[in-house]
Coordinates of C-alpha atoms in Angstrom, one line a residue:
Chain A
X1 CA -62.5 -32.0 -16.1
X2 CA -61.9 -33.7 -12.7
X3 CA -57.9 -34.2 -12.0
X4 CA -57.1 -37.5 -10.9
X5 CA -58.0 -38.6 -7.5
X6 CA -56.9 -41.3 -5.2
X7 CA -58.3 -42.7 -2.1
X8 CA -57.2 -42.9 0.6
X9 CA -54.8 -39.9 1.1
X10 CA -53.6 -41.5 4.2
X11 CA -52.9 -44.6 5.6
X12 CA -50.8 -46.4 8.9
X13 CA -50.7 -50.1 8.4
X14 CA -48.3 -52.7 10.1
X15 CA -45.5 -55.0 8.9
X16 CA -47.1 -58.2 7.4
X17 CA -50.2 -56.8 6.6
X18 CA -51.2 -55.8 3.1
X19 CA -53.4 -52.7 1.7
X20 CA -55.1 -51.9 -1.3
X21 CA -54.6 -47.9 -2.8
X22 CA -56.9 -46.2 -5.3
X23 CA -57.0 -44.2 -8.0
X24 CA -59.4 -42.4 -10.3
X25 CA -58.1 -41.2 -13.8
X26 CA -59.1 -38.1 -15.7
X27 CA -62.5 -38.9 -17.8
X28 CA -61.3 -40.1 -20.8
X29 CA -58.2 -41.1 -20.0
X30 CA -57.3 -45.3 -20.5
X31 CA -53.8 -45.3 -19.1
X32 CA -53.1 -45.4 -15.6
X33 CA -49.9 -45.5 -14.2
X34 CA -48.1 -46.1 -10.9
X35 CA -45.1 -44.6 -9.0
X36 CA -43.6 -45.0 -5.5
X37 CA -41.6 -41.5 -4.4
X38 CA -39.5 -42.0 -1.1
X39 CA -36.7 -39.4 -0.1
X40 CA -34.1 -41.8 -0.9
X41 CA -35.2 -43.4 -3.9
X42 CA -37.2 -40.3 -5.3
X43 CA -39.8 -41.2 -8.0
X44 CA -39.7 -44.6 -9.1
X45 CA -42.2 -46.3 -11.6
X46 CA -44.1 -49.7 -10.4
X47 CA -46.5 -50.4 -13.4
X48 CA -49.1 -49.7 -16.0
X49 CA -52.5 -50.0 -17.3
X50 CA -54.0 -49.5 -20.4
X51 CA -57.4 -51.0 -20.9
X52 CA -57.4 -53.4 -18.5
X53 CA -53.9 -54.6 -18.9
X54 CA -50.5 -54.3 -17.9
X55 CA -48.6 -53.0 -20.4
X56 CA -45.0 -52.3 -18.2
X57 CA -43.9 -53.4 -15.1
X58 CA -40.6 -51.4 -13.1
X59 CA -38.2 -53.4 -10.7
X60 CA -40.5 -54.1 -7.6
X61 CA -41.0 -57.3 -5.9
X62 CA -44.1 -59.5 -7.0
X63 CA -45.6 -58.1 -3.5
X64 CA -46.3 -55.2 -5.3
X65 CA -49.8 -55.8 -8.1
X66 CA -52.5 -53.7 -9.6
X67 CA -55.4 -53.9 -11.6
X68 CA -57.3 -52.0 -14.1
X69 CA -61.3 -51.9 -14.2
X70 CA -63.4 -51.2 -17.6
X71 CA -64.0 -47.7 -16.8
X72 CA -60.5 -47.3 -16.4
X73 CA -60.1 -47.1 -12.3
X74 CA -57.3 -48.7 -11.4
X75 CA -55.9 -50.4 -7.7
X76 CA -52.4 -51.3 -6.4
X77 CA -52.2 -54.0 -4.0
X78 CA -48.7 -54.5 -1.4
X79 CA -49.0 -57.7 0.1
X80 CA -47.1 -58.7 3.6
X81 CA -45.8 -54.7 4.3
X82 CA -42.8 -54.0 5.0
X83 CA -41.5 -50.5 6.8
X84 CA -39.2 -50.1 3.8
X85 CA -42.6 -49.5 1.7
X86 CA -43.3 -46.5 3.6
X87 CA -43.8 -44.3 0.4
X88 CA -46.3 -41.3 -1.3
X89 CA -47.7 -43.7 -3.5
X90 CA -48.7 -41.5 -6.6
X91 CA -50.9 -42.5 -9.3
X92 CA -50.8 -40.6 -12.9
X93 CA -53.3 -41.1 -16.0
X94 CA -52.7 -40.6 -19.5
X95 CA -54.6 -40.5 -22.4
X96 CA -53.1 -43.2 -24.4
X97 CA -52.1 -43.3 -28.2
X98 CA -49.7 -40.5 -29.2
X99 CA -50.8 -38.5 -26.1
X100 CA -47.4 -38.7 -24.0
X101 CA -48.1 -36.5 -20.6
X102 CA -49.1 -37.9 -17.9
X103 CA -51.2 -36.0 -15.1
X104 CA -50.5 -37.3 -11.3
X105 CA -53.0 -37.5 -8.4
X106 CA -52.2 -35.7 -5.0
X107 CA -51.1 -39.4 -3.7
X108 CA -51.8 -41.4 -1.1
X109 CA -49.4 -41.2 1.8
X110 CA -48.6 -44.9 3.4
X111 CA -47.0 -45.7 6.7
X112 CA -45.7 -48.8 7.7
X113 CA -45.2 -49.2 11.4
Chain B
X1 CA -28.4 -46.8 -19.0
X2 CA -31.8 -46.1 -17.7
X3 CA -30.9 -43.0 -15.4
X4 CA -31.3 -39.5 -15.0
X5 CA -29.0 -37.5 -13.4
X6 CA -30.0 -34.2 -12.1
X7 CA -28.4 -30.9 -10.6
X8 CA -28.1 -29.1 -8.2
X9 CA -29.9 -31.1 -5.5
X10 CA -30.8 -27.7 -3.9
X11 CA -30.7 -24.0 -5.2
X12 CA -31.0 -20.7 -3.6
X13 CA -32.1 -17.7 -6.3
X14 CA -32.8 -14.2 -5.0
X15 CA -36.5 -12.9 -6.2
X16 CA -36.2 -11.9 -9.9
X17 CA -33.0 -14.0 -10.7
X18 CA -32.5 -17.2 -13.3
X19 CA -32.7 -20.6 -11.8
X20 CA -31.1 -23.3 -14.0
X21 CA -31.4 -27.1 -13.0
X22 CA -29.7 -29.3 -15.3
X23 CA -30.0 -33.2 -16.2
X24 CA -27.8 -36.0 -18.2
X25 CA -29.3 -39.1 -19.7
X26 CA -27.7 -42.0 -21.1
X27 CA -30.5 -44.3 -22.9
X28 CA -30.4 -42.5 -26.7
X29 CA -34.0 -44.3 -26.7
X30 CA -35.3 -41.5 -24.3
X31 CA -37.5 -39.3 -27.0
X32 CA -39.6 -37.0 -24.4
X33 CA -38.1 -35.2 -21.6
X34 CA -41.2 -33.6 -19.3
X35 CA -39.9 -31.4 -16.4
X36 CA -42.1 -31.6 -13.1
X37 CA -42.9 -29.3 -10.2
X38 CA -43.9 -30.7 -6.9
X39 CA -45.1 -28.4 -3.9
X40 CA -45.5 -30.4 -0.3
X41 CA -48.5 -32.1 0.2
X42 CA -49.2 -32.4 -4.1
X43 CA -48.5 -35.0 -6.8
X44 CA -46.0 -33.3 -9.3
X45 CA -47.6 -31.0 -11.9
X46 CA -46.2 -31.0 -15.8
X47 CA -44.0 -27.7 -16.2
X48 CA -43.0 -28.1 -20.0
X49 CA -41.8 -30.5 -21.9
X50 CA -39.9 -31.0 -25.1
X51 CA -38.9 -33.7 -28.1
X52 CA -35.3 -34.1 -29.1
X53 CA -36.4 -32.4 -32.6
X54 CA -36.0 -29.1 -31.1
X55 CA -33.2 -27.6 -29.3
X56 CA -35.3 -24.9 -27.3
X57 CA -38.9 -24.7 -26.1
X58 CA -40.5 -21.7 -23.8
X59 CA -43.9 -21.4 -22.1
X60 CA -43.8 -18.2 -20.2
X61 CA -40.8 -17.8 -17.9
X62 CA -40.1 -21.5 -18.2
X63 CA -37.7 -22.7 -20.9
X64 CA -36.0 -26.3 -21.7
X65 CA -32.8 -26.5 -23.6
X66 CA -31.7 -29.1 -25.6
X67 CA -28.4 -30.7 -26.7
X68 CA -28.8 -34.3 -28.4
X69 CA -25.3 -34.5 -29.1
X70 CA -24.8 -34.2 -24.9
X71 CA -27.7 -35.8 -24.5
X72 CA -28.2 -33.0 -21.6
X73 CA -31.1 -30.8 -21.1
X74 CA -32.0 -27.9 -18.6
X75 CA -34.7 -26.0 -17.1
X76 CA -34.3 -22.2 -17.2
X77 CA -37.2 -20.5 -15.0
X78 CA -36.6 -16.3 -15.5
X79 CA -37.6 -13.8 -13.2
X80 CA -37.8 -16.6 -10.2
X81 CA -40.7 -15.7 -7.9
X82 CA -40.8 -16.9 -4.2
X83 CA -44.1 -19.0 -5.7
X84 CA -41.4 -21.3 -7.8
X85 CA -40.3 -22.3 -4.2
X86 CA -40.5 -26.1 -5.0
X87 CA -39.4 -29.1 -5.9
X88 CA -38.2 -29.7 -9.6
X89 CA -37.9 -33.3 -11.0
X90 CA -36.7 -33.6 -14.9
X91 CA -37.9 -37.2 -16.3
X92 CA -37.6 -38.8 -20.1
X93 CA -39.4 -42.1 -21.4
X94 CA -39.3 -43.6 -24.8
X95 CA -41.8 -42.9 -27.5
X96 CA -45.4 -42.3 -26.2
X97 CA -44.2 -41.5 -22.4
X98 CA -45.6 -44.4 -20.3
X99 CA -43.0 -44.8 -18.3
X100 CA -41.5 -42.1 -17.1
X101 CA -37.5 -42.2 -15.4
X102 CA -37.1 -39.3 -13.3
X103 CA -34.4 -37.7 -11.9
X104 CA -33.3 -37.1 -8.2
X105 CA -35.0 -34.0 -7.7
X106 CA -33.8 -29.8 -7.6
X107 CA -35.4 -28.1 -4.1
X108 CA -35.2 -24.5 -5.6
X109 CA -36.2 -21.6 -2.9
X110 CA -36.5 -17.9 -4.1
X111 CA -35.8 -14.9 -1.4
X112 CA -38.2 -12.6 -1.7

């Protein structure tokens, strides 16, 4: 099977602006989850999807939102960038149910100038 | 209550030797502790993982231990090859693991 991919790998965008990430689960797989890693932070969780809906939500500002598609593709939208959201966006799909891990994307690397 | 605390932040091992990276958790909700291993450039990549019904689980030269009461567990990698150079990121979530809390991160290098 495919690993999960997200597009694009790389990005520069400027304060204010907003951008719209990617990601591609394993075949199969329904849930699709959402993490920002920065060095000082580390690995923090933004949100969930499971068919279609958001099923958790971590403590990020209501700039950050996502969406989940019917065949189980899911986006993250940042509105109005700021350089603090200069991040490795990573994305991770799960199977659902009883099936607990979750296998991440290579992520997609944002800078905010 | 939500953390995970992890150490060392950094750990040297000579080629052959035991690495240990340790982590604390306070939420007694927690009920699936994966451990993670990141190399630059790559999204982190499952190691192992364990439930608290079990005090000790190995895959290879990998092994968790366990201790409920503590509510600590550890990551024991033997014979540490220069290819476990990476970084090492214990997490835990409650039942069903959709949202994972990770700790801080272990940047473990092996001299060859």
């Amino acid at each position: 099977k495919a690993g999960v991919t997200q597009t694009p790998r790389y990005l520069i965008k400027t304060r204010g602006q907003q951008v719209t990430l990617s990601c591609s689960p394993i075949s199969g797989h329904r849930s699709v989850s959402w993490y920002q890693q920065t060095p000082g932070q580390g690995l923090q969780f933004l949100f969930e999807y499971f068919s279609e809906t958001q099923r958790n939500k971590g403590n990020f500002p209501g700039r950050f939102s996502g969406r989940q598609f019917s065949n189980s593709r899911s986006e993250m939208n940042v509105s109005t960038l700021e350089l603090g959201d200069s991040a490795l966006y990573l994305c991770a799909s799960r199977g659902g149910g009883s099936q607990e891990t979750q296998y991440f994307g290579p992520g997609t690397r944002l800078l905010v100038l | 209550q939500q953390q995970v605390k992890q150490s060392p932040q950094s750990l040297i091992v000579q080629k052959g030797g035991i690495s240990i990276i340790n982590c604390a958790y306070e939420n007694t909700a927690f009920d699936y502790f994966p451990w993670y291993q990141q190399f630059p450039g790559k999204g982190p990549a499952l190691l192992i993982a364990i439930r608290p019904d079990v005090s000790e689980k190995k895959e290879g030269r990998f092994t968790i231990s366990f201790n409920k009461s503590a509510k600590q567990f550890s990551l024991h990698i033997m014979d540490s090859q220069p290819g476990d150079s990476a970084t090492y990121f214990c997490a835990a979530s409650t039942r069903y693991g959709n949202k994972l809390v990770f700790g801080a991160g272990t940047i473990l290098r092996v001299k060859s």
